[in-house]
Coordinates of C-alpha atoms in Angstrom, one line a residue:
M1 CA 2.5 1.7 24.9
T2 CA 1.3 3.6 21.8
E3 CA 0.7 7.3 22.4
A4 CA -1.9 9.0 20.3
V5 CA -1.5 12.8 20.3
S6 CA -4.6 14.8 20.0
E7 CA -4.9 17.9 17.8
Q8 CA -5.2 21.4 19.2
D9 CA -8.7 22.6 19.9
G10 CA -10.6 24.3 17.2
P11 CA -11.7 23.4 13.6
R12 CA -9.1 22.5 11.0
P13 CA -9.5 23.4 7.4
A14 CA -8.4 20.0 6.2
R15 CA -7.2 16.7 7.7
R16 CA -3.6 16.9 8.7
A17 CA -1.1 14.3 7.6
R18 CA -0.5 11.4 10.0
V19 CA 3.1 10.9 11.3
L20 CA 4.1 7.8 13.2
V21 CA 7.1 8.2 15.6
V22 CA 8.7 4.9 16.6
D23 CA 11.4 5.2 19.2
D24 CA 12.1 3.3 22.4
T25 CA 13.5 6.4 24.2
A26 CA 10.8 8.5 25.9
D27 CA 12.8 11.7 25.7
V28 CA 13.2 11.4 22.0
R29 CA 9.4 10.6 21.5
F30 CA 8.6 13.7 23.7
F31 CA 10.9 15.9 21.6
L32 CA 9.6 14.6 18.2
V33 CA 5.9 14.8 19.2
A34 CA 6.3 18.3 20.5
L35 CA 8.2 19.3 17.4
L36 CA 5.6 17.9 15.0
R37 CA 2.2 18.2 16.6
D38 CA 1.4 21.7 15.6
D39 CA 1.5 20.8 11.9
Y40 CA 0.7 17.1 11.9
E41 CA -1.4 14.4 13.5
V42 CA 1.2 12.5 15.5
E43 CA 1.2 9.0 17.0
A44 CA 4.1 7.6 19.0
A45 CA 5.1 4.0 19.6
E46 CA 7.8 2.9 22.0
S47 CA 8.8 -0.3 20.3
G48 CA 9.2 -1.8 16.8
E49 CA 6.4 -4.3 17.4
E50 CA 3.9 -1.5 18.4
G51 CA 5.0 0.7 15.6
L52 CA 4.4 -2.1 13.0
Q53 CA 1.0 -2.7 14.5
V54 CA 0.1 1.0 14.2
A55 CA 1.4 1.1 10.6
L56 CA -0.9 -1.8 9.7
S57 CA -4.0 -0.4 11.4
E58 CA -6.8 1.4 9.7
R59 CA -5.3 4.7 10.8
R60 CA -2.3 4.2 8.6
P61 CA 0.4 6.9 8.8
E62 CA 1.5 8.9 5.8
I63 CA 5.1 8.9 7.0
I64 CA 7.1 7.0 9.6
L65 CA 10.0 8.3 11.7
L66 CA 11.8 5.1 12.8
D67 CA 14.6 4.6 15.3
V68 CA 17.1 1.9 14.3
M69 CA 18.4 0.6 17.6
M70 CA 15.6 -0.7 19.7
P71 CA 15.2 -3.8 21.9
G72 CA 13.2 -6.6 20.4
M73 CA 12.3 -5.8 16.9
D74 CA 14.8 -3.2 15.7
G75 CA 14.2 -0.5 13.0
Y76 CA 15.8 -2.6 10.2
E77 CA 13.4 -5.5 10.9
V78 CA 10.4 -3.1 11.0
M79 CA 11.5 -1.7 7.6
R80 CA 11.8 -5.2 6.1
R81 CA 8.2 -6.0 7.2
L82 CA 6.9 -2.7 5.9
A83 CA 8.5 -3.2 2.6
R84 CA 7.1 -6.8 2.2
D85 CA 3.5 -5.7 2.9
S86 CA 1.4 -4.2 0.1
R87 CA -0.4 -2.0 2.6
T88 CA 2.7 -0.2 3.8
V89 CA 5.3 -0.6 1.0
D90 CA 4.6 3.0 -0.3
I91 CA 4.8 4.7 3.1
P92 CA 7.9 6.9 3.3
V93 CA 10.2 5.9 6.2
I94 CA 12.9 8.2 7.7
F95 CA 15.4 6.4 9.8
L96 CA 16.5 8.3 13.0
T97 CA 19.7 7.0 14.5
A98 CA 23.0 7.9 16.2
L99 CA 24.7 5.3 13.9
S100 CA 26.5 7.6 11.5
S101 CA 28.6 5.2 9.3
V102 CA 28.2 5.2 5.6
E103 CA 27.7 1.4 5.7
E104 CA 24.8 1.8 8.2
E105 CA 23.1 4.5 6.1
Q106 CA 23.5 2.5 2.9
F107 CA 22.1 -0.6 4.6
G108 CA 19.0 1.3 5.7
L109 CA 18.4 2.8 2.3
D110 CA 18.9 -0.6 0.6
L111 CA 16.1 -1.9 2.8
G112 CA 13.7 0.7 1.4
A113 CA 14.0 3.7 3.7
T114 CA 13.3 7.0 2.1
D115 CA 15.8 9.0 4.1
Y116 CA 18.3 8.8 7.0
I117 CA 18.8 11.4 9.7
T118 CA 21.5 11.1 12.3
K119 CA 21.1 12.0 16.0
P120 CA 21.3 14.6 17.5
I121 CA 18.4 15.7 15.4
S122 CA 18.4 19.2 13.8
P123 CA 14.7 20.4 14.0
P124 CA 14.8 22.5 10.9
V125 CA 16.3 19.6 8.9
L126 CA 13.8 17.1 10.3
L127 CA 10.8 19.4 9.6
A128 CA 12.0 20.1 6.0
R129 CA 12.6 16.5 5.2
V130 CA 9.2 15.4 6.6
R131 CA 7.5 18.1 4.6
L132 CA 9.5 17.2 1.5
H133 CA 8.8 13.4 1.7
L134 CA 5.1 14.0 2.4
E135 CA 4.9 16.2 -0.7
R136 CA 6.7 13.6 -2.8
S137 CA 4.5 10.8 -1.5
A138 CA 1.4 12.8 -2.2
N139 CA 2.6 13.5 -5.7
A140 CA 3.4 9.8 -6.3
K141 CA 0.0 8.9 -5.1
R142 CA -1.6 11.4 -7.4
L143 CA 0.4 10.0 -10.4
K144 CA -0.4 6.4 -9.4
T145 CA -4.1 7.3 -9.2
L146 CA -3.9 9.1 -12.6
S147 CA -2.1 6.2 -14.2
E148 CA -4.6 3.7 -12.8
Q149 CA -7.4 5.8 -14.2
L150 CA -5.7 6.0 -17.6
S151 CA -5.0 2.3 -17.6
R152 CA -8.8 1.6 -17.8
Y153 CA -8.8 3.2 -21.2
L154 CA -6.0 0.9 -22.5
A155 CA -5.4 -2.8 -22.8
P156 CA -3.2 -3.9 -19.9
Q157 CA -0.4 -5.0 -22.3
V158 CA -0.5 -1.6 -24.0
Y159 CA -0.5 0.3 -20.7
Q160 CA 2.4 -1.8 -19.4
S161 CA 4.5 -1.4 -22.6
L162 CA 4.0 2.4 -22.5
F163 CA 5.0 2.7 -18.9
D164 CA 8.0 0.4 -19.1
G165 CA 9.2 2.3 -22.2
S166 CA 9.1 -0.6 -24.6
R167 CA 6.5 1.2 -26.7
Q168 CA 6.3 4.8 -27.8
A169 CA 3.2 6.9 -28.2
E170 CA 3.8 7.7 -31.9
I171 CA 2.0 7.0 -35.2
Q172 CA 3.5 3.6 -36.1
T173 CA 2.1 0.3 -37.3
Q174 CA 3.4 -3.1 -38.3
R175 CA 2.1 -6.2 -40.0
K176 CA 1.7 -9.2 -37.7
R177 CA 0.0 -12.5 -37.6
L178 CA -2.9 -12.2 -35.1
T179 CA -6.0 -14.0 -34.0
V180 CA -9.0 -11.7 -34.0
F181 CA -12.2 -12.1 -31.9
F182 CA -15.5 -10.4 -32.4
S183 CA -18.6 -10.8 -30.2
D184 CA -22.0 -9.2 -29.7
I185 CA -25.2 -9.8 -27.8
K186 CA -27.9 -11.1 -30.2
N187 CA -30.8 -8.6 -30.6
F188 CA -29.6 -6.6 -27.7
T189 CA -30.7 -3.2 -29.1
A190 CA -34.2 -4.3 -30.0
S191 CA -34.7 -6.2 -26.8
T192 CA -33.7 -3.2 -24.6
A193 CA -35.4 -0.5 -26.7
Q194 CA -38.1 0.2 -24.0
W195 CA -35.7 0.0 -21.1
Q196 CA -34.5 3.0 -19.1
P197 CA -30.9 4.1 -19.9
E198 CA -29.8 3.3 -16.3
E199 CA -31.0 -0.3 -16.8
V200 CA -29.2 -0.7 -20.1
T201 CA -26.0 0.7 -18.6
F202 CA -26.1 -1.6 -15.6
L203 CA -26.6 -4.7 -17.8
L204 CA -23.9 -3.8 -20.3
N205 CA -21.4 -2.8 -17.7
S206 CA -21.9 -6.0 -15.7
Y207 CA -21.5 -8.0 -19.0
F208 CA -18.4 -6.1 -20.0
E209 CA -16.8 -6.5 -16.5
E210 CA -17.1 -10.3 -16.6
M211 CA -15.9 -10.6 -20.2
S212 CA -13.0 -8.2 -19.6
Q213 CA -11.8 -10.3 -16.6
I214 CA -11.8 -13.4 -18.7
A215 CA -9.9 -11.7 -21.5
A216 CA -7.3 -10.6 -19.0
E217 CA -7.0 -14.1 -17.6
Y218 CA -6.2 -15.5 -21.1
G219 CA -3.7 -12.7 -22.0
A220 CA -5.9 -11.1 -24.6
T221 CA -5.5 -7.5 -25.9
L222 CA -8.9 -5.9 -25.5
D223 CA -9.2 -3.5 -28.4
K224 CA -12.6 -1.8 -27.9
F225 CA -16.3 -1.9 -27.0
I226 CA -18.7 -1.0 -29.8
G227 CA -22.2 -0.8 -28.5
D228 CA -22.7 -4.3 -27.1
A229 CA -19.9 -5.7 -29.2
I230 CA -16.4 -6.6 -28.1
V231 CA -13.2 -6.6 -30.2
I232 CA -10.2 -8.5 -28.9
F233 CA -7.0 -9.9 -30.5
F234 CA -4.1 -12.1 -29.6
G235 CA -0.5 -11.7 -30.9
D236 CA 0.4 -8.1 -30.0
P237 CA 2.0 -6.4 -28.1
H238 CA 2.9 -9.8 -26.6
T239 CA 2.6 -13.2 -28.3
L240 CA 2.9 -16.9 -27.4
G241 CA 3.3 -17.8 -31.1
P242 CA 0.6 -18.0 -33.7
R243 CA -0.6 -21.4 -32.7
Q244 CA -0.8 -20.8 -29.0
D245 CA -2.4 -17.4 -29.5
A246 CA -5.2 -19.0 -31.5
V247 CA -5.7 -21.7 -28.9
Q248 CA -5.9 -19.2 -26.1
C249 CA -8.4 -17.1 -28.1
V250 CA -10.8 -20.0 -28.7
K251 CA -10.5 -21.2 -25.1
M252 CA -11.3 -17.7 -24.0
A253 CA -14.4 -17.7 -26.2
V254 CA -15.6 -21.0 -24.6
A255 CA -15.0 -19.5 -21.2
M256 CA -17.0 -16.4 -22.1
Q257 CA -20.0 -18.5 -23.3
Q258 CA -19.9 -20.5 -20.1
R259 CA -19.8 -17.2 -18.0
M260 CA -22.7 -15.9 -20.1
A261 CA -24.8 -18.8 -18.9
E262 CA -24.0 -17.8 -15.3
L263 CA -24.8 -14.2 -16.0
R264 CA -28.2 -15.2 -17.4
Q265 CA -29.0 -17.0 -14.1
R266 CA -27.9 -14.0 -12.2
W267 CA -29.9 -11.6 -14.3
K268 CA -33.0 -13.8 -14.0
A269 CA -32.7 -13.7 -10.2
M270 CA -32.6 -9.9 -10.5
G271 CA -35.9 -9.8 -12.4
I272 CA -34.5 -9.6 -16.0
P273 CA -36.5 -12.2 -17.9
K274 CA -34.8 -11.8 -21.3
A275 CA -32.3 -14.7 -22.0
F276 CA -29.5 -12.8 -23.8
E277 CA -27.0 -14.8 -25.8
I278 CA -23.8 -13.9 -27.4
R279 CA -22.4 -14.7 -30.8
I280 CA -18.6 -15.1 -31.4
G281 CA -16.5 -15.0 -34.6
I282 CA -12.7 -15.8 -34.7
N283 CA -10.3 -15.5 -37.5
S284 CA -6.5 -15.7 -37.8
G285 CA -4.2 -14.0 -40.3
F286 CA -1.9 -11.0 -41.0
C287 CA -3.2 -7.6 -39.9
D288 CA -1.9 -4.1 -39.5
V289 CA -1.6 -3.3 -35.8
G290 CA -0.3 -0.2 -34.0
N291 CA -1.2 3.4 -33.4
F292 CA -3.6 4.9 -35.9
G293 CA -4.8 8.6 -35.9
S294 CA -2.9 11.8 -35.3
N295 CA -0.4 13.3 -32.9
L296 CA -3.3 14.9 -31.1
R297 CA -5.4 11.7 -30.8
M298 CA -4.4 8.2 -31.6
D299 CA -5.9 4.7 -31.1
Y300 CA -4.0 1.4 -30.7
T301 CA -6.0 -1.0 -32.9
I302 CA -6.0 -3.4 -35.8
I303 CA -7.2 -3.1 -39.4
G304 CA -7.3 -5.4 -42.5
R305 CA -9.2 -8.1 -44.3
E306 CA -8.8 -10.6 -41.5
V307 CA -10.4 -8.2 -39.0
N308 CA -13.4 -7.8 -41.3
L309 CA -13.7 -11.6 -41.7
A310 CA -13.8 -12.1 -38.0
A311 CA -16.7 -9.5 -37.8
R312 CA -18.6 -11.4 -40.6
L313 CA -18.2 -14.7 -38.8
E314 CA -19.6 -13.2 -35.6
Q315 CA -22.7 -12.1 -37.5
A316 CA -23.1 -15.6 -39.0
A317 CA -22.7 -17.4 -35.7
E318 CA -25.7 -18.9 -33.9
P319 CA -26.7 -17.3 -30.6
G320 CA -24.6 -19.0 -28.0
G321 CA -22.2 -20.3 -30.7
I322 CA -18.6 -19.8 -31.8
L323 CA -17.6 -19.8 -35.4
I324 CA -13.9 -20.0 -36.5
S325 CA -12.3 -19.7 -39.9
R326 CA -10.2 -22.3 -41.7
D327 CA -7.0 -20.4 -40.8
T328 CA -7.9 -20.5 -37.1
H329 CA -9.0 -24.1 -37.3
D330 CA -5.6 -25.1 -38.8
L331 CA -3.9 -23.5 -35.8
V332 CA -6.0 -25.1 -33.1
Q333 CA -6.6 -28.5 -34.6
G334 CA -5.9 -31.2 -32.1
D335 CA -6.5 -28.8 -29.1
I336 CA -10.1 -27.7 -29.8
E337 CA -13.1 -29.9 -30.8
V338 CA -15.0 -28.4 -33.8
E339 CA -17.6 -29.3 -36.3
E340 CA -17.4 -28.2 -40.0
R341 CA -20.5 -26.1 -41.1
E342 CA -21.9 -25.0 -44.4
P343 CA -19.7 -22.3 -46.0
V344 CA -20.7 -18.7 -45.2
I345 CA -21.3 -16.1 -47.8
A346 CA -19.8 -13.0 -46.3
K347 CA -20.3 -9.4 -47.5
G348 CA -17.1 -8.1 -49.1
F349 CA -15.7 -11.6 -49.8
S350 CA -16.0 -13.0 -53.3
E351 CA -15.7 -16.7 -52.3
P352 CA -17.7 -18.7 -49.7
I353 CA -15.9 -18.9 -46.4
T354 CA -15.2 -22.3 -44.8
V355 CA -16.1 -22.2 -41.2
Y356 CA -16.1 -24.5 -38.1
A357 CA -18.3 -24.3 -35.0
V358 CA -16.6 -24.9 -31.7
R359 CA -18.4 -27.7 -29.9
K360 CA -20.1 -26.6 -26.8
T361 CA -18.7 -27.7 -23.5
P362 CA -21.3 -28.0 -20.7
A363 CA -20.7 -25.4 -18.1
P364 CA -20.0 -26.9 -14.7
S365 CA -22.4 -26.1 -11.9
A366 CA -19.4 -24.8 -9.9
A367 CA -15.8 -24.9 -10.8
A368 CA -13.3 -26.4 -8.4
G369 CA -12.9 -24.1 -5.4
V370 CA -16.0 -22.0 -6.3
I371 CA -18.5 -21.5 -3.5
Q372 CA -22.1 -20.8 -4.6
C373 CA -25.2 -20.3 -2.6
D374 CA -28.6 -18.9 -3.7
R375 CA -31.5 -18.9 -1.3
P376 CA -33.9 -16.2 0.0
G377 CA -31.9 -13.6 1.8
L378 CA -28.5 -15.1 0.8
R379 CA -26.8 -15.0 -2.6
L380 CA -23.1 -15.8 -2.7
E381 CA -20.7 -16.7 -5.5
L382 CA -17.0 -16.8 -4.5
D383 CA -14.2 -17.9 -6.9
P384 CA -10.9 -17.3 -5.1
G385 CA -8.9 -18.4 -8.1
R386 CA -10.0 -15.2 -10.0
L387 CA -9.0 -12.8 -7.2
T388 CA -5.7 -11.0 -6.8
P389 CA -4.1 -11.0 -3.3
A390 CA -5.4 -7.5 -2.7
Q391 CA -8.9 -8.5 -3.8
R392 CA -8.8 -11.6 -1.6
A393 CA -8.0 -9.4 1.4
D394 CA -10.9 -7.1 0.6
A395 CA -13.2 -10.1 0.1
A396 CA -12.1 -11.5 3.5
A397 CA -12.9 -8.2 5.1
E398 CA -16.4 -8.1 3.5
L399 CA -17.1 -11.7 4.6
R400 CA -16.1 -10.9 8.1
R401 CA -18.4 -8.0 8.2
A402 CA -21.2 -10.2 6.8
L403 CA -20.5 -12.8 9.6
D404 CA -20.6 -10.0 12.2
S405 CA -24.0 -8.8 10.9
L406 CA -25.3 -12.4 11.5
E407 CA -24.4 -12.3 15.2
P408 CA -27.5 -12.0 17.4
A409 CA -28.2 -8.4 18.6
P410 CA -27.5 -7.7 22.3
Q411 CA -30.4 -8.4 24.6
A412 CA -32.0 -5.4 26.4
G413 CA -30.1 -4.6 29.6
A414 CA -27.0 -6.6 28.5
S415 CA -23.6 -4.9 29.0
A416 CA -22.6 -2.8 26.0
A417 CA -19.0 -2.7 27.0
A418 CA -16.6 -3.0 24.1
P419 CA -14.7 -6.3 23.9
A420 CA -11.2 -6.3 25.5
S421 CA -9.5 -6.4 22.1
V422 CA -11.3 -3.3 20.9
P423 CA -11.0 -0.2 23.1
A424 CA -14.2 1.6 23.8
P425 CA -14.4 5.1 22.2
G426 CA -12.7 7.6 24.3
A427 CA -10.9 5.1 26.4
D428 CA -7.2 4.0 26.2
A429 CA -6.1 6.0 23.1
G430 CA -8.0 9.1 24.0
T431 CA -6.8 9.0 27.6
Q432 CA -3.2 8.5 26.5
A433 CA -3.5 11.4 24.1
S434 CA -5.0 13.7 26.7
R435 CA -2.4 12.6 29.3
L436 CA 0.6 13.1 26.9
A437 CA -0.7 16.5 25.7
A438 CA -1.2 17.6 29.3
V439 CA 2.2 16.5 30.4
Q440 CA 3.9 18.3 27.5
A441 CA 1.9 21.5 28.1
A442 CA 2.6 21.4 31.8
D443 CA 6.3 20.8 31.2
M444 CA 6.7 23.7 28.9
A445 CA 4.4 26.0 30.9
G446 CA 6.2 25.1 34.1
A447 CA 9.5 26.1 32.5
G448 CA 8.1 29.2 30.9
D449 CA 8.9 31.5 33.8
E450 CA 12.5 30.2 34.3
T451 CA 15.6 31.9 33.0
L452 CA 18.1 29.8 31.2
P453 CA 21.6 30.3 32.7
D454 CA 24.3 31.8 30.7
S455 CA 26.3 28.5 30.9
I456 CA 26.0 25.0 32.3
A457 CA 29.2 22.9 32.7
G458 CA 29.3 20.1 30.2
I459 CA 26.7 21.6 27.8
N460 CA 27.0 23.8 24.8
L461 CA 23.8 25.9 25.4
T462 CA 23.9 27.4 21.9
V463 CA 23.9 24.0 20.2
G464 CA 21.3 22.6 22.6
L465 CA 18.9 25.5 22.3
S466 CA 19.1 25.4 18.5
R467 CA 18.1 21.7 18.7
A468 CA 15.0 22.8 20.6
M469 CA 14.0 25.4 17.9
N470 CA 15.4 28.2 20.2
M471 CA 12.3 27.8 22.4
K472 CA 13.8 28.3 25.9
G473 CA 10.8 26.8 27.8
F474 CA 10.9 23.7 25.6
Y475 CA 14.6 23.4 26.0
I476 CA 14.4 23.7 29.8
S477 CA 11.8 21.0 29.8
M478 CA 14.1 18.7 27.8
L479 CA 16.9 19.3 30.4
R480 CA 14.6 18.5 33.2
R481 CA 13.4 15.3 31.5
F482 CA 17.1 14.3 31.1
M483 CA 17.7 14.9 34.8
D484 CA 14.7 12.9 35.8
G485 CA 15.2 9.9 33.5
R486 CA 18.9 9.3 32.9
A487 CA 20.6 9.2 36.3
D488 CA 20.2 5.4 36.7
T489 CA 21.6 4.5 33.2
P490 CA 24.9 3.2 34.6
V491 CA 23.1 1.0 37.1
R492 CA 20.9 -0.4 34.4
I493 CA 24.0 -1.1 32.2
R494 CA 25.7 -3.0 35.0
E495 CA 22.5 -5.1 35.5
A496 CA 22.5 -6.0 31.8
L497 CA 26.2 -6.9 31.9
A498 CA 25.6 -9.0 35.0
A499 CA 22.9 -10.9 33.1
G500 CA 25.2 -11.4 30.1
D501 CA 23.0 -9.2 27.9
L502 CA 25.5 -7.1 26.0
K503 CA 22.9 -6.0 23.5
A504 CA 20.7 -4.4 26.2
A505 CA 23.8 -2.7 27.6
E506 CA 24.7 -1.4 24.1
L507 CA 21.1 -0.1 23.6
L508 CA 21.2 1.8 26.9
S509 CA 24.5 3.4 26.0
H510 CA 23.2 4.2 22.5
S511 CA 20.1 5.8 23.9
L512 CA 22.1 7.9 26.4
R513 CA 24.4 9.1 23.6
G514 CA 21.5 10.2 21.4
V515 CA 19.6 12.1 24.2
S516 CA 22.6 13.7 25.7
A517 CA 23.7 14.9 22.3
Q518 CA 20.2 16.3 21.6
I519 CA 20.4 18.6 24.7
G520 CA 23.9 19.8 23.6
A521 CA 26.1 17.8 26.0
T522 CA 29.7 17.9 25.0
Q523 CA 31.7 15.1 26.8
L524 CA 29.0 12.6 27.7
P525 CA 28.0 11.7 24.1
Q526 CA 31.7 10.9 23.3
D527 CA 32.0 8.7 26.4
A528 CA 28.7 6.9 25.8
E529 CA 29.7 6.3 22.1
A530 CA 33.0 4.7 23.2
L531 CA 31.2 2.4 25.6
E532 CA 28.6 1.6 22.9
Q533 CA 31.3 0.7 20.4
A534 CA 33.1 -1.6 23.0
L535 CA 29.9 -3.4 23.7
R536 CA 29.1 -3.8 20.0
D537 CA 32.6 -5.3 19.5
S538 CA 32.3 -7.5 22.6
A539 CA 35.5 -6.0 24.0
P540 CA 37.2 -7.5 27.1
R541 CA 35.2 -6.9 30.3
E542 CA 38.0 -4.9 31.9
G543 CA 37.9 -2.4 29.1
I544 CA 34.2 -2.2 29.2
D545 CA 34.2 -1.5 32.9
E546 CA 36.8 1.2 32.5
L547 CA 34.7 2.9 29.8
L548 CA 31.6 2.5 31.9
L549 CA 33.3 4.3 34.8
R550 CA 34.4 7.1 32.6
M551 CA 30.8 7.5 31.2
E552 CA 29.4 7.4 34.7
D553 CA 31.7 10.2 35.8
S554 CA 30.7 12.3 32.9
L555 CA 27.0 11.7 33.6
G556 CA 27.4 12.5 37.3
E557 CA 29.2 15.8 36.6
L558 CA 26.5 16.7 34.1
M559 CA 23.7 15.9 36.5
E560 CA 25.4 18.0 39.2
A561 CA 25.8 20.9 36.9
L562 CA 22.1 20.7 35.8
R563 CA 20.9 20.5 39.5
S564 CA 23.0 23.6 40.3
A565 CA 21.8 25.6 37.2
L566 CA 18.2 24.6 37.3
P567 CA 16.3 25.1 40.6
P568 CA 13.6 22.5 41.5
P569 CA 10.4 23.3 39.5
D570 CA 7.5 24.9 41.2
P571 CA 5.4 22.0 42.6
V572 CA 2.2 23.9 41.7
K573 CA 3.2 23.9 38.1
S574 CA 4.5 20.3 38.0
P575 CA 2.3 17.8 36.2

């Protein structure tokens, strides 16, 4: 059962961080929720399966406190699944466990846990680490957001090389053999002179978005946008070799012309009658590439004669056409079909330039796997091959919402009850939250008038009280919960042993050890740990029975001491 804990009444200046507590022991959940709820929005789950479900829900936690030893899916398996899922991989996880060996701690950290706290839990340490890891996580998210925003101003390859350290942000250039691409939209400025700025912006941005995606698919370095023109090159910072760079560039240009045909259809359907066409020029040769500018402001770009020639070829190309130079033709010959054209007289070049036109490839009506539909009230184009896994998940969610909107509206008078799989607002979760908050408040209020004895046999009250933040009422409520919920542990262990379930018996011993240590018990945690270790090692049954009897005696003595020291609670104040 997942327990959602409501916030205190009254307005909050800002949303509080969400903390998920996953522990199969009710006393530990009670303790952690009571400890955290004043500062955080806390949700508690009693099993690994439920904890994972909450972590993957829309109300995703910002930090998870995760018990290791739980029946069914243990904390290690939960951690593995969190680390494999892109939605949860960045959530900090603090393991909470009575397992204190260095090997266990290293194993948890190797799985991806952020921290490791051993039971019994020190409240100041827990609160400090939760606060620390929430701050670190928030800072990491801010840096990630900032880096993602900055990446939009850089070519992906340049961004990656800067962040992985293979390139430094310093004034430095080198001479490399590149293939350079120029394109622009024919007569775009004149055709849009009477348009509103918002219309021009929309058209250009939709065009740049499509062309940029294609450039990324072919591994291009997108240099810059100049008005409606695009400058791209292949060969730096990553290269497939001069020949393959040139082939990729020309194939990219063909794909862009085909995508432009699709864009024209889309714009026409939106009421834009002008049939815009792009011209493309491509040239290959040695260029200077690198960071140009100053230490205050630099630009990663290319300069040189070959760059200028690519720009001149773009100006000489026919609308909808692709012109390539002889150097590029020599590199792509055999891979790309071309037609030789009349030499071009280019400004700044003394000799006519030999050029070739790339033969047009008819654009398919729909590529394999592409779903297209265009009818009144429904326009859909879905190309799964162009989507990243995260984009596919978003697209699936959008399509599900679209399908839901097509469901017929409920008839008048029909039941408006929420489906069984979706709790109605204010039901289950809200009821659980109110119930849990009421129980905790009543527990501590009921203990508020009691006096903590000077001593209780089998308990170090100084240690136990410190683990309850020195709140006597809260500590007394923890002692009472221990009395009410732990007396039958030996019986349950014997039942597990009779069924041959050593793991269940081990978990029961482990849970008793952690909870008894949390309240400051002295002998019982040691006896429970000895039994737990014997069960983990599959020791002979005679030895296990002997250790179980010893633990049972310690538990019985502790229960008797608690009953003598703490009178029965006032029934009027009991929840």
